[in-house]
PDB file of C-alpha atoms in Angstrom:
ATOM      1  CA  MET Z  17      47.484  27.974-167.386  1.00 89.00           C
ATOM      2  CA  ASN Z  18      45.583  26.599-164.429  1.00 94.00           C
ATOM      3  CA  PHE Z  19      46.594  28.620-161.376  1.00 96.00           C
ATOM      4  CA  LEU Z  20      44.807  27.410-158.260  1.00 97.00           C
ATOM      5  CA  ALA Z  21      45.743  30.144-155.790  1.00 97.00           C
ATOM      6  CA  ASP Z  22      46.897  33.717-155.229  1.00 97.00           C
ATOM      7  CA  TYR Z  23      48.864  34.249-152.028  1.00 97.00           C
ATOM      8  CA  HIS Z  24      49.706  37.966-152.221  1.00 97.00           C
ATOM      9  CA  THR Z  25      46.729  40.345-151.972  1.00 96.00           C
ATOM     10  CA  HIS Z  26      46.225  43.643-150.153  1.00 93.00           C
ATOM     11  CA  THR Z  27      43.150  45.201-148.563  1.00 91.00           C
ATOM     12  CA  ILE Z  28      42.064  48.389-146.815  1.00 83.00           C
ATOM     13  CA  PHE Z  29      43.132  46.636-143.596  1.00 71.00           C
ATOM     14  CA  SER Z  30      46.528  48.333-143.976  1.00 60.00           C
ATOM     15  CA  ARG Z  31      45.328  51.678-145.297  1.00 56.00           C
ATOM     16  CA  LYS Z  32      45.846  54.651-143.030  1.00 57.00           C
ATOM     17  CA  PRO Z  33      42.815  56.931-142.457  1.00 52.00           C
ATOM     18  CA  PHE Z  34      44.795  60.021-143.474  1.00 52.00           C
ATOM     19  CA  LEU Z  35      45.913  58.369-146.740  1.00 55.00           C
ATOM     20  CA  PRO Z  36      42.570  57.061-147.983  1.00 50.00           C
ATOM     21  CA  PHE Z  37      43.293  56.901-151.712  1.00 53.00           C
ATOM     22  CA  LEU Z  38      46.913  55.803-151.917  1.00 59.00           C
ATOM     23  CA  HIS Z  39      46.815  52.097-151.266  1.00 68.00           C
ATOM     24  CA  ALA Z  40      44.568  49.053-151.588  1.00 67.00           C
ATOM     25  CA  LYS Z  41      40.905  49.478-152.486  1.00 75.00           C
ATOM     26  CA  GLY Z  42      39.132  46.271-151.453  1.00 82.00           C
ATOM     27  CA  SER Z  43      37.852  44.955-148.146  1.00 88.00           C
ATOM     28  CA  LEU Z  44      38.546  41.492-146.785  1.00 92.00           C
ATOM     29  CA  GLU Z  45      35.206  40.356-148.169  1.00 94.00           C
ATOM     30  CA  ASP Z  46      35.837  41.963-151.561  1.00 94.00           C
ATOM     31  CA  ASN Z  47      39.088  40.042-151.997  1.00 95.00           C
ATOM     32  CA  ILE Z  48      37.787  36.717-150.726  1.00 97.00           C
ATOM     33  CA  LYS Z  49      34.573  36.928-152.733  1.00 96.00           C
ATOM     34  CA  THR Z  50      36.548  37.738-155.889  1.00 97.00           C
ATOM     35  CA  ALA Z  51      38.931  34.815-155.433  1.00 97.00           C
ATOM     36  CA  SER Z  52      36.005  32.466-154.852  1.00 97.00           C
ATOM     37  CA  LYS Z  53      34.179  33.671-157.969  1.00 96.00           C
ATOM     38  CA  LEU Z  54      37.313  33.041-160.023  1.00 96.00           C
ATOM     39  CA  GLY Z  55      37.305  29.437-158.858  1.00 96.00           C
ATOM     40  CA  LEU Z  56      40.579  29.649-156.960  1.00 97.00           C
ATOM     41  CA  LYS Z  57      41.065  26.896-154.391  1.00 97.00           C
ATOM     42  CA  GLU Z  58      43.118  29.045-152.016  1.00 97.00           C
ATOM     43  CA  MET Z  59      44.113  32.668-151.474  1.00 97.00           C
ATOM     44  CA  ALA Z  60      45.796  34.803-148.843  1.00 97.00           C
ATOM     45  CA  ILE Z  61      45.280  38.200-147.285  1.00 96.00           C
ATOM     46  CA  THR Z  62      48.774  39.656-146.887  1.00 95.00           C
ATOM     47  CA  ASP Z  63      48.787  43.294-145.930  1.00 92.00           C
ATOM     48  CA  HIS Z  64      51.974  45.207-145.201  1.00 90.00           C
ATOM     49  CA  GLY Z  65      54.040  44.465-142.122  1.00 89.00           C
ATOM     50  CA  PHE Z  66      54.021  46.497-138.955  1.00 89.00           C
ATOM     51  CA  ASN Z  67      57.100  48.636-139.717  1.00 87.00           C
ATOM     52  CA  HIS Z  68      55.822  50.114-142.959  1.00 86.00           C
ATOM     53  CA  LYS Z  69      55.668  53.885-142.455  1.00 82.00           C
ATOM     54  CA  TYR Z  70      52.363  54.435-144.239  1.00 78.00           C
ATOM     55  CA  PHE Z  71      50.526  51.194-144.957  1.00 78.00           C
ATOM     56  CA  ALA Z  72      51.264  48.964-141.980  1.00 76.00           C
ATOM     57  CA  CYS Z  73      48.567  46.720-140.576  1.00 80.00           C
ATOM     58  CA  SER Z  74      47.868  46.969-136.872  1.00 83.00           C
ATOM     59  CA  ARG Z  75      48.709  44.304-134.312  1.00 87.00           C
ATOM     60  CA  LYS Z  76      45.650  45.207-132.258  1.00 87.00           C
ATOM     61  CA  ASN Z  77      43.423  44.027-135.124  1.00 87.00           C
ATOM     62  CA  LEU Z  78      45.064  40.646-135.733  1.00 92.00           C
ATOM     63  CA  LYS Z  79      42.657  38.595-133.648  1.00 93.00           C
ATOM     64  CA  THR Z  80      39.454  40.117-135.015  1.00 91.00           C
ATOM     65  CA  THR Z  81      40.785  39.999-138.581  1.00 93.00           C
ATOM     66  CA  LYS Z  82      41.634  36.327-138.201  1.00 94.00           C
ATOM     67  CA  GLN Z  83      38.099  35.634-136.980  1.00 95.00           C
ATOM     68  CA  GLU Z  84      36.578  37.551-139.881  1.00 95.00           C
ATOM     69  CA  ILE Z  85      38.729  35.708-142.413  1.00 96.00           C
ATOM     70  CA  LEU Z  86      37.603  32.371-141.001  1.00 96.00           C
ATOM     71  CA  ARG Z  87      33.961  33.466-141.259  1.00 96.00           C
ATOM     72  CA  LEU Z  88      34.360  34.672-144.843  1.00 97.00           C
ATOM     73  CA  SER Z  89      36.284  31.593-145.948  1.00 96.00           C
ATOM     74  CA  GLN Z  90      33.321  29.484-144.832  1.00 96.00           C
ATOM     75  CA  LYS Z  91      30.814  31.844-146.437  1.00 97.00           C
ATOM     76  CA  TYR Z  92      32.542  31.734-149.823  1.00 97.00           C
ATOM     77  CA  ASN Z  93      33.847  28.170-149.596  1.00 96.00           C
ATOM     78  CA  ILE Z  94      37.513  28.923-150.206  1.00 97.00           C
ATOM     79  CA  LYS Z  95      40.628  28.288-148.123  1.00 97.00           C
ATOM     80  CA  VAL Z  96      41.977  31.651-146.978  1.00 97.00           C
ATOM     81  CA  TYR Z  97      45.327  32.098-145.289  1.00 97.00           C
ATOM     82  CA  PHE Z  98      45.856  35.081-143.027  1.00 96.00           C
ATOM     83  CA  GLY Z  99      49.342  36.376-143.672  1.00 96.00           C
ATOM     84  CA  VAL Z 100      51.446  39.489-143.725  1.00 95.00           C
ATOM     85  CA  GLU Z 101      53.914  40.927-146.200  1.00 96.00           C
ATOM     86  CA  ALA Z 102      56.651  41.559-143.667  1.00 96.00           C
ATOM     87  CA  ASN Z 103      59.612  43.884-144.174  1.00 96.00           C
ATOM     88  CA  PHE Z 104      63.333  43.197-144.174  1.00 97.00           C
ATOM     89  CA  LEU Z 105      64.592  45.637-141.537  1.00 97.00           C
ATOM     90  CA  SER Z 106      68.250  44.965-140.856  1.00 97.00           C
ATOM     91  CA  GLN Z 107      71.433  43.402-142.161  1.00 97.00           C
ATOM     92  CA  ASP Z 108      71.288  41.096-139.128  1.00 97.00           C
ATOM     93  CA  GLY Z 109      68.126  39.453-140.481  1.00 97.00           C
ATOM     94  CA  THR Z 110      65.446  41.157-138.399  1.00 97.00           C
ATOM     95  CA  ILE Z 111      61.942  41.320-139.861  1.00 97.00           C
ATOM     96  CA  ASP Z 112      58.792  42.870-138.386  1.00 94.00           C
ATOM     97  CA  VAL Z 113      56.990  39.672-137.394  1.00 94.00           C
ATOM     98  CA  THR Z 114      57.277  38.228-133.888  1.00 93.00           C
ATOM     99  CA  LYS Z 115      56.450  34.849-132.367  1.00 92.00           C
ATOM    100  CA  LYS Z 116      53.419  36.414-130.724  1.00 93.00           C
ATOM    101  CA  ASP Z 117      52.154  37.638-134.106  1.00 94.00           C
ATOM    102  CA  MET Z 118      52.266  34.035-135.323  1.00 94.00           C
ATOM    103  CA  GLU Z 119      49.486  33.144-132.876  1.00 93.00           C
ATOM    104  CA  TYR Z 120      47.165  34.626-135.519  1.00 94.00           C
ATOM    105  CA  LEU Z 121      49.094  34.449-138.791  1.00 95.00           C
ATOM    106  CA  ASP Z 122      49.154  31.403-141.054  1.00 96.00           C
ATOM    107  CA  ILE Z 123      51.906  32.424-143.465  1.00 97.00           C
ATOM    108  CA  VAL Z 124      54.667  35.021-143.710  1.00 97.00           C
ATOM    109  CA  LEU Z 125      55.690  36.755-146.905  1.00 98.00           C
ATOM    110  CA  CYS Z 126      58.671  39.085-146.723  1.00 97.00           C
ATOM    111  CA  GLY Z 127      60.054  41.684-149.080  1.00 96.00           C
ATOM    112  CA  TYR Z 128      62.064  44.875-149.287  1.00 95.00           C
ATOM    113  CA  HIS Z 129      60.093  48.118-149.088  1.00 93.00           C
ATOM    114  CA  LYS Z 130      61.910  51.424-149.153  1.00 91.00           C
ATOM    115  CA  LEU Z 131      59.277  52.990-146.873  1.00 90.00           C
ATOM    116  CA  ALA Z 132      59.783  50.507-144.045  1.00 92.00           C
ATOM    117  CA  LYS Z 133      61.295  51.754-140.804  1.00 94.00           C
ATOM    118  CA  PRO Z 134      64.762  50.125-140.447  1.00 96.00           C
ATOM    119  CA  LYS Z 135      65.865  48.518-137.202  1.00 96.00           C
ATOM    120  CA  THR Z 136      68.767  50.918-136.622  1.00 96.00           C
ATOM    121  CA  LEU Z 137      70.229  54.128-137.978  1.00 96.00           C
ATOM    122  CA  ARG Z 138      73.106  52.070-139.315  1.00 96.00           C
ATOM    123  CA  ASP Z 139      70.672  49.990-141.377  1.00 97.00           C
ATOM    124  CA  LYS Z 140      69.016  53.164-142.621  1.00 96.00           C
ATOM    125  CA  PHE Z 141      72.244  54.719-143.859  1.00 95.00           C
ATOM    126  CA  LYS Z 142      74.020  51.522-144.922  1.00 96.00           C
ATOM    127  CA  ILE Z 143      71.102  49.840-146.738  1.00 95.00           C
ATOM    128  CA  PHE Z 144      67.886  51.833-147.125  1.00 96.00           C
ATOM    129  CA  VAL Z 145      69.247  55.230-148.184  1.00 96.00           C
ATOM    130  CA  PRO Z 146      71.928  53.794-150.525  1.00 96.00           C
ATOM    131  CA  ASN Z 147      69.327  51.643-152.280  1.00 96.00           C
ATOM    132  CA  ILE Z 148      67.283  54.724-153.140  1.00 93.00           C
ATOM    133  CA  PHE Z 149      70.288  56.133-155.008  1.00 92.00           C
ATOM    134  CA  ALA Z 150      71.234  52.728-156.406  1.00 90.00           C
ATOM    135  CA  ASN Z 151      67.963  52.607-158.316  1.00 84.00           C
ATOM    136  CA  HIS Z 152      69.252  55.578-160.332  1.00 86.00           C
ATOM    137  CA  PHE Z 153      73.023  55.110-160.335  1.00 88.00           C
ATOM    138  CA  GLY Z 154      73.580  51.374-159.918  1.00 90.00           C
ATOM    139  CA  THR Z 155      74.330  49.040-157.004  1.00 92.00           C
ATOM    140  CA  SER Z 156      77.890  48.854-155.706  1.00 96.00           C
ATOM    141  CA  LYS Z 157      79.482  45.531-154.753  1.00 95.00           C
ATOM    142  CA  LYS Z 158      79.433  46.497-151.070  1.00 96.00           C
ATOM    143  CA  LEU Z 159      75.757  47.410-151.162  1.00 97.00           C
ATOM    144  CA  LEU Z 160      74.946  44.239-153.086  1.00 97.00           C
ATOM    145  CA  GLN Z 161      76.688  42.253-150.352  1.00 97.00           C
ATOM    146  CA  ARG Z 162      74.810  44.067-147.572  1.00 97.00           C
ATOM    147  CA  ASN Z 163      71.486  43.577-149.352  1.00 97.00           C
ATOM    148  CA  THR Z 164      72.181  39.891-149.847  1.00 98.00           C
ATOM    149  CA  GLU Z 165      73.243  39.376-146.237  1.00 97.00           C
ATOM    150  CA  MET Z 166      70.044  41.037-145.049  1.00 98.00           C
ATOM    151  CA  ILE Z 167      67.877  38.568-146.981  1.00 98.00           C
ATOM    152  CA  VAL Z 168      69.984  35.478-146.279  1.00 98.00           C
ATOM    153  CA  ASN Z 169      70.158  36.250-142.562  1.00 98.00           C
ATOM    154  CA  ALA Z 170      66.397  36.863-142.465  1.00 98.00           C
ATOM    155  CA  LEU Z 171      65.773  33.501-144.121  1.00 97.00           C
ATOM    156  CA  ASP Z 172      68.119  31.853-141.646  1.00 96.00           C
ATOM    157  CA  LYS Z 173      66.514  33.393-138.555  1.00 96.00           C
ATOM    158  CA  ASN Z 174      62.832  33.372-139.517  1.00 96.00           C
ATOM    159  CA  ASN Z 175      60.244  31.054-141.034  1.00 95.00           C
ATOM    160  CA  ILE Z 176      59.518  32.939-144.251  1.00 97.00           C
ATOM    161  CA  ASP Z 177      57.145  31.205-146.633  1.00 97.00           C
ATOM    162  CA  ILE Z 178      57.589  33.491-149.656  1.00 98.00           C
ATOM    163  CA  ILE Z 179      60.181  36.111-150.658  1.00 97.00           C
ATOM    164  CA  THR Z 180      58.184  38.822-152.408  1.00 96.00           C
ATOM    165  CA  HIS Z 181      59.392  40.584-155.573  1.00 95.00           C
ATOM    166  CA  PRO Z 182      63.177  39.978-155.180  1.00 94.00           C
ATOM    167  CA  ASN Z 183      65.398  42.568-156.902  1.00 93.00           C
ATOM    168  CA  ASN Z 184      62.604  45.141-156.903  1.00 91.00           C
ATOM    169  CA  LYS Z 185      64.181  48.416-155.685  1.00 92.00           C
ATOM    170  CA  MET Z 186      66.967  46.437-153.983  1.00 94.00           C
ATOM    171  CA  ARG Z 187      69.355  44.294-155.985  1.00 95.00           C
ATOM    172  CA  CYS Z 188      70.803  41.173-154.377  1.00 96.00           C
ATOM    173  CA  ASP Z 189      72.899  38.130-155.239  1.00 96.00           C
ATOM    174  CA  LEU Z 190      70.058  35.895-156.354  1.00 96.00           C
ATOM    175  CA  ALA Z 191      72.241  32.788-156.362  1.00 97.00           C
ATOM    176  CA  ALA Z 192      73.089  33.209-152.671  1.00 97.00           C
ATOM    177  CA  VAL Z 193      69.482  34.020-151.803  1.00 97.00           C
ATOM    178  CA  THR Z 194      68.189  31.048-153.783  1.00 98.00           C
ATOM    179  CA  LYS Z 195      70.567  28.619-152.075  1.00 98.00           C
ATOM    180  CA  LYS Z 196      69.306  29.689-148.665  1.00 98.00           C
ATOM    181  CA  ALA Z 197      65.668  29.707-149.825  1.00 98.00           C
ATOM    182  CA  VAL Z 198      65.976  26.144-151.131  1.00 97.00           C
ATOM    183  CA  GLU Z 199      67.617  25.064-147.877  1.00 97.00           C
ATOM    184  CA  LYS Z 200      64.787  26.592-145.837  1.00 96.00           C
ATOM    185  CA  GLY Z 201      61.913  25.595-148.116  1.00 96.00           C
ATOM    186  CA  THR Z 202      61.054  29.214-148.945  1.00 97.00           C
ATOM    187  CA  LEU Z 203      59.298  30.027-152.222  1.00 98.00           C
ATOM    188  CA  ILE Z 204      60.519  32.739-154.590  1.00 97.00           C
ATOM    189  CA  GLU Z 205      57.774  34.924-155.962  1.00 97.00           C
ATOM    190  CA  LEU Z 206      57.042  35.649-159.600  1.00 97.00           C
ATOM    191  CA  ASN Z 207      55.190  38.899-159.004  1.00 94.00           C
ATOM    192  CA  GLU Z 208      52.722  40.127-161.629  1.00 94.00           C
ATOM    193  CA  LYS Z 209      53.422  43.779-160.716  1.00 90.00           C
ATOM    194  CA  HIS Z 210      57.131  43.709-159.912  1.00 90.00           C
ATOM    195  CA  CYS Z 211      59.072  40.915-161.602  1.00 86.00           C
ATOM    196  CA  CYS Z 212      62.722  41.911-161.994  1.00 86.00           C
ATOM    197  CA  PHE Z 213      64.509  38.795-163.253  1.00 91.00           C
ATOM    198  CA  THR Z 214      66.682  38.344-166.321  1.00 91.00           C
ATOM    199  CA  GLU Z 215      66.738  35.125-168.310  1.00 91.00           C
ATOM    200  CA  ASN Z 216      70.139  34.210-166.844  1.00 94.00           C
ATOM    201  CA  GLU Z 217      68.876  34.814-163.311  1.00 95.00           C
ATOM    202  CA  ILE Z 218      65.894  32.540-163.941  1.00 95.00           C
ATOM    203  CA  LYS Z 219      68.218  29.842-165.281  1.00 95.00           C
ATOM    204  CA  THR Z 220      70.512  30.173-162.265  1.00 96.00           C
ATOM    205  CA  MET Z 221      67.628  29.891-159.811  1.00 97.00           C
ATOM    206  CA  LEU Z 222      66.272  26.845-161.633  1.00 97.00           C
ATOM    207  CA  THR Z 223      69.685  25.186-161.589  1.00 97.00           C
ATOM    208  CA  LEU Z 224      69.899  25.764-157.839  1.00 97.00           C
ATOM    209  CA  GLY Z 225      66.515  24.110-157.270  1.00 97.00           C
ATOM    210  CA  ALA Z 226      64.275  27.133-156.706  1.00 97.00           C
ATOM    211  CA  LYS Z 227      60.542  26.715-156.431  1.00 97.00           C
ATOM    212  CA  PHE Z 228      58.373  29.619-157.492  1.00 97.00           C
ATOM    213  CA  VAL Z 229      54.922  30.924-156.646  1.00 97.00           C
ATOM    214  CA  VAL Z 230      53.037  33.226-159.007  1.00 97.00           C
ATOM    215  CA  ASP Z 231      51.204  36.035-157.203  1.00 97.00           C
ATOM    216  CA  SER Z 232      49.246  39.085-158.267  1.00 95.00           C
ATOM    217  CA  ASP Z 233      50.258  41.525-155.501  1.00 93.00           C
ATOM    218  CA  ALA Z 234      46.723  42.798-156.068  1.00 93.00           C
ATOM    219  CA  HIS Z 235      45.807  46.150-154.550  1.00 90.00           C
ATOM    220  CA  LYS Z 236      42.355  46.001-156.155  1.00 92.00           C
ATOM    221  CA  PRO Z 237      40.011  42.992-156.047  1.00 94.00           C
ATOM    222  CA  GLU Z 238      39.776  42.882-159.844  1.00 93.00           C
ATOM    223  CA  LYS Z 239      43.539  42.213-160.060  1.00 95.00           C
ATOM    224  CA  ILE Z 240      43.344  39.014-157.993  1.00 95.00           C
ATOM    225  CA  GLY Z 241      44.254  35.888-159.929  1.00 95.00           C
ATOM    226  CA  LYS Z 242      45.363  37.849-163.004  1.00 95.00           C
ATOM    227  CA  PHE Z 243      48.767  36.515-164.092  1.00 96.00           C
ATOM    228  CA  LYS Z 244      49.088  37.329-167.800  1.00 95.00           C
ATOM    229  CA  LYS Z 245      52.586  38.837-167.548  1.00 95.00           C
ATOM    230  CA  MET Z 246      53.854  35.886-165.539  1.00 95.00           C
ATOM    231  CA  GLU Z 247      52.267  33.407-167.931  1.00 95.00           C
ATOM    232  CA  ASN Z 248      54.236  35.056-170.725  1.00 95.00           C
ATOM    233  CA  LEU Z 249      57.423  34.981-168.637  1.00 94.00           C
ATOM    234  CA  ILE Z 250      56.979  31.289-167.827  1.00 96.00           C
ATOM    235  CA  GLN Z 251      56.613  30.478-171.512  1.00 94.00           C
ATOM    236  CA  LYS Z 252      59.405  32.814-172.626  1.00 94.00           C
ATOM    237  CA  TYR Z 253      61.983  31.371-170.219  1.00 94.00           C
ATOM    238  CA  ASN Z 254      60.702  27.779-170.312  1.00 92.00           C
ATOM    239  CA  ILE Z 255      60.149  27.525-166.564  1.00 95.00           C
ATOM    240  CA  PRO Z 256      59.007  23.943-165.842  1.00 96.00           C
ATOM    241  CA  GLU Z 257      55.451  23.832-164.570  1.00 94.00           C
ATOM    242  CA  ASP Z 258      56.428  21.550-161.685  1.00 95.00           C
ATOM    243  CA  ARG Z 259      58.608  24.354-160.294  1.00 96.00           C
ATOM    244  CA  ILE Z 260      55.576  26.622-159.855  1.00 97.00           C
ATOM    245  CA  VAL Z 261      53.752  25.500-156.752  1.00 97.00           C
ATOM    246  CA  ASN Z 262      50.347  27.065-157.441  1.00 97.00           C
ATOM    247  CA  LEU Z 263      50.150  25.921-161.056  1.00 96.00           C
ATOM    248  CA  ASN Z 264      48.027  22.741-161.256  1.00 95.00           C
ATOM    249  CA  SER Z 265      48.810  22.123-157.567  1.00 95.00           C
ATOM    250  CA  LEU Z 266      48.873  23.685-154.104  1.00 95.00           C
ATOM    251  CA  PRO Z 267      51.918  24.202-151.867  1.00 95.00           C
ATOM    252  CA  GLU Z 268      52.707  23.260-148.305  1.00 91.00           C
ATOM    253  CA  PHE Z 269      53.896  26.304-146.401  1.00 94.00           C
ATOM    254  CA  ILE Z 270      56.650  26.272-143.789  1.00 86.00           C
ATOM    255  CA  ASN Z 271      54.537  27.898-141.084  1.00 87.00           C
ATOM    256  CA  VAL Z 272      51.472  25.794-141.799  1.00 79.00           C
ATOM    257  CA  LYS Z 273      53.504  22.573-141.497  1.00 65.00           C
ATOM    258  CA  ARG Z 274      55.231  23.859-138.366  1.00 61.00           C
ATOM    259  CA  ASN Z 275      51.937  24.692-136.658  1.00 63.00           C
ATOM    260  CA  ASN Z 276      50.173  21.420-137.474  1.00 57.00           C
TER     261      ASN Z 276
END
């Protein structure tokens, strides 16, 4: 399969000094150089959003990081988007990206991470803590509804380009999420590391008009552009190639269109 881009990669940009070995391994240049060598047409640097407890990128570095990405994209002759993998923080749809952040960011990915700092104590004890137990004992209907509302409200209130690894560590009503994603023009990720869809869920999303993007979620440069598991999934579930925006083509992102 001819994938032309990888829009979900992590670097040491969001690695805390006191946790030197627990997260991504590559520098900005390592990731960009690797993507260029693979022949990818585009890629993105998308480190964790600002409310992650341990691996959050820093707002004070956004400007200099943007400048460095522009320099490296020219050096290695590849289009590089500067993005962030933001966090869902609240049932009301709050995420940890602001309008001011978008002065430097090109795209916004957003996903659920259990180690993000919720907006309120209510969100912590109504969504984040219950989902930790739900991963072992199952998701109740009430929690499923709260999870779904959090994602749908976030899509409604924010310009999110890609939903990362849906259903990973937080189950949701994928039909409701897909309807809102299609309405907003948001892509649903097929994540090489964390893909949690059943065949019926794939069929439902396709019926509702979902468009997918295949991403590596690479935390090491050598993982960039490696999509073997997702290639197998695409073939197994007969996902039409024209529904996968970085297969034989390149997407238009919500934020890129909005800012041009």
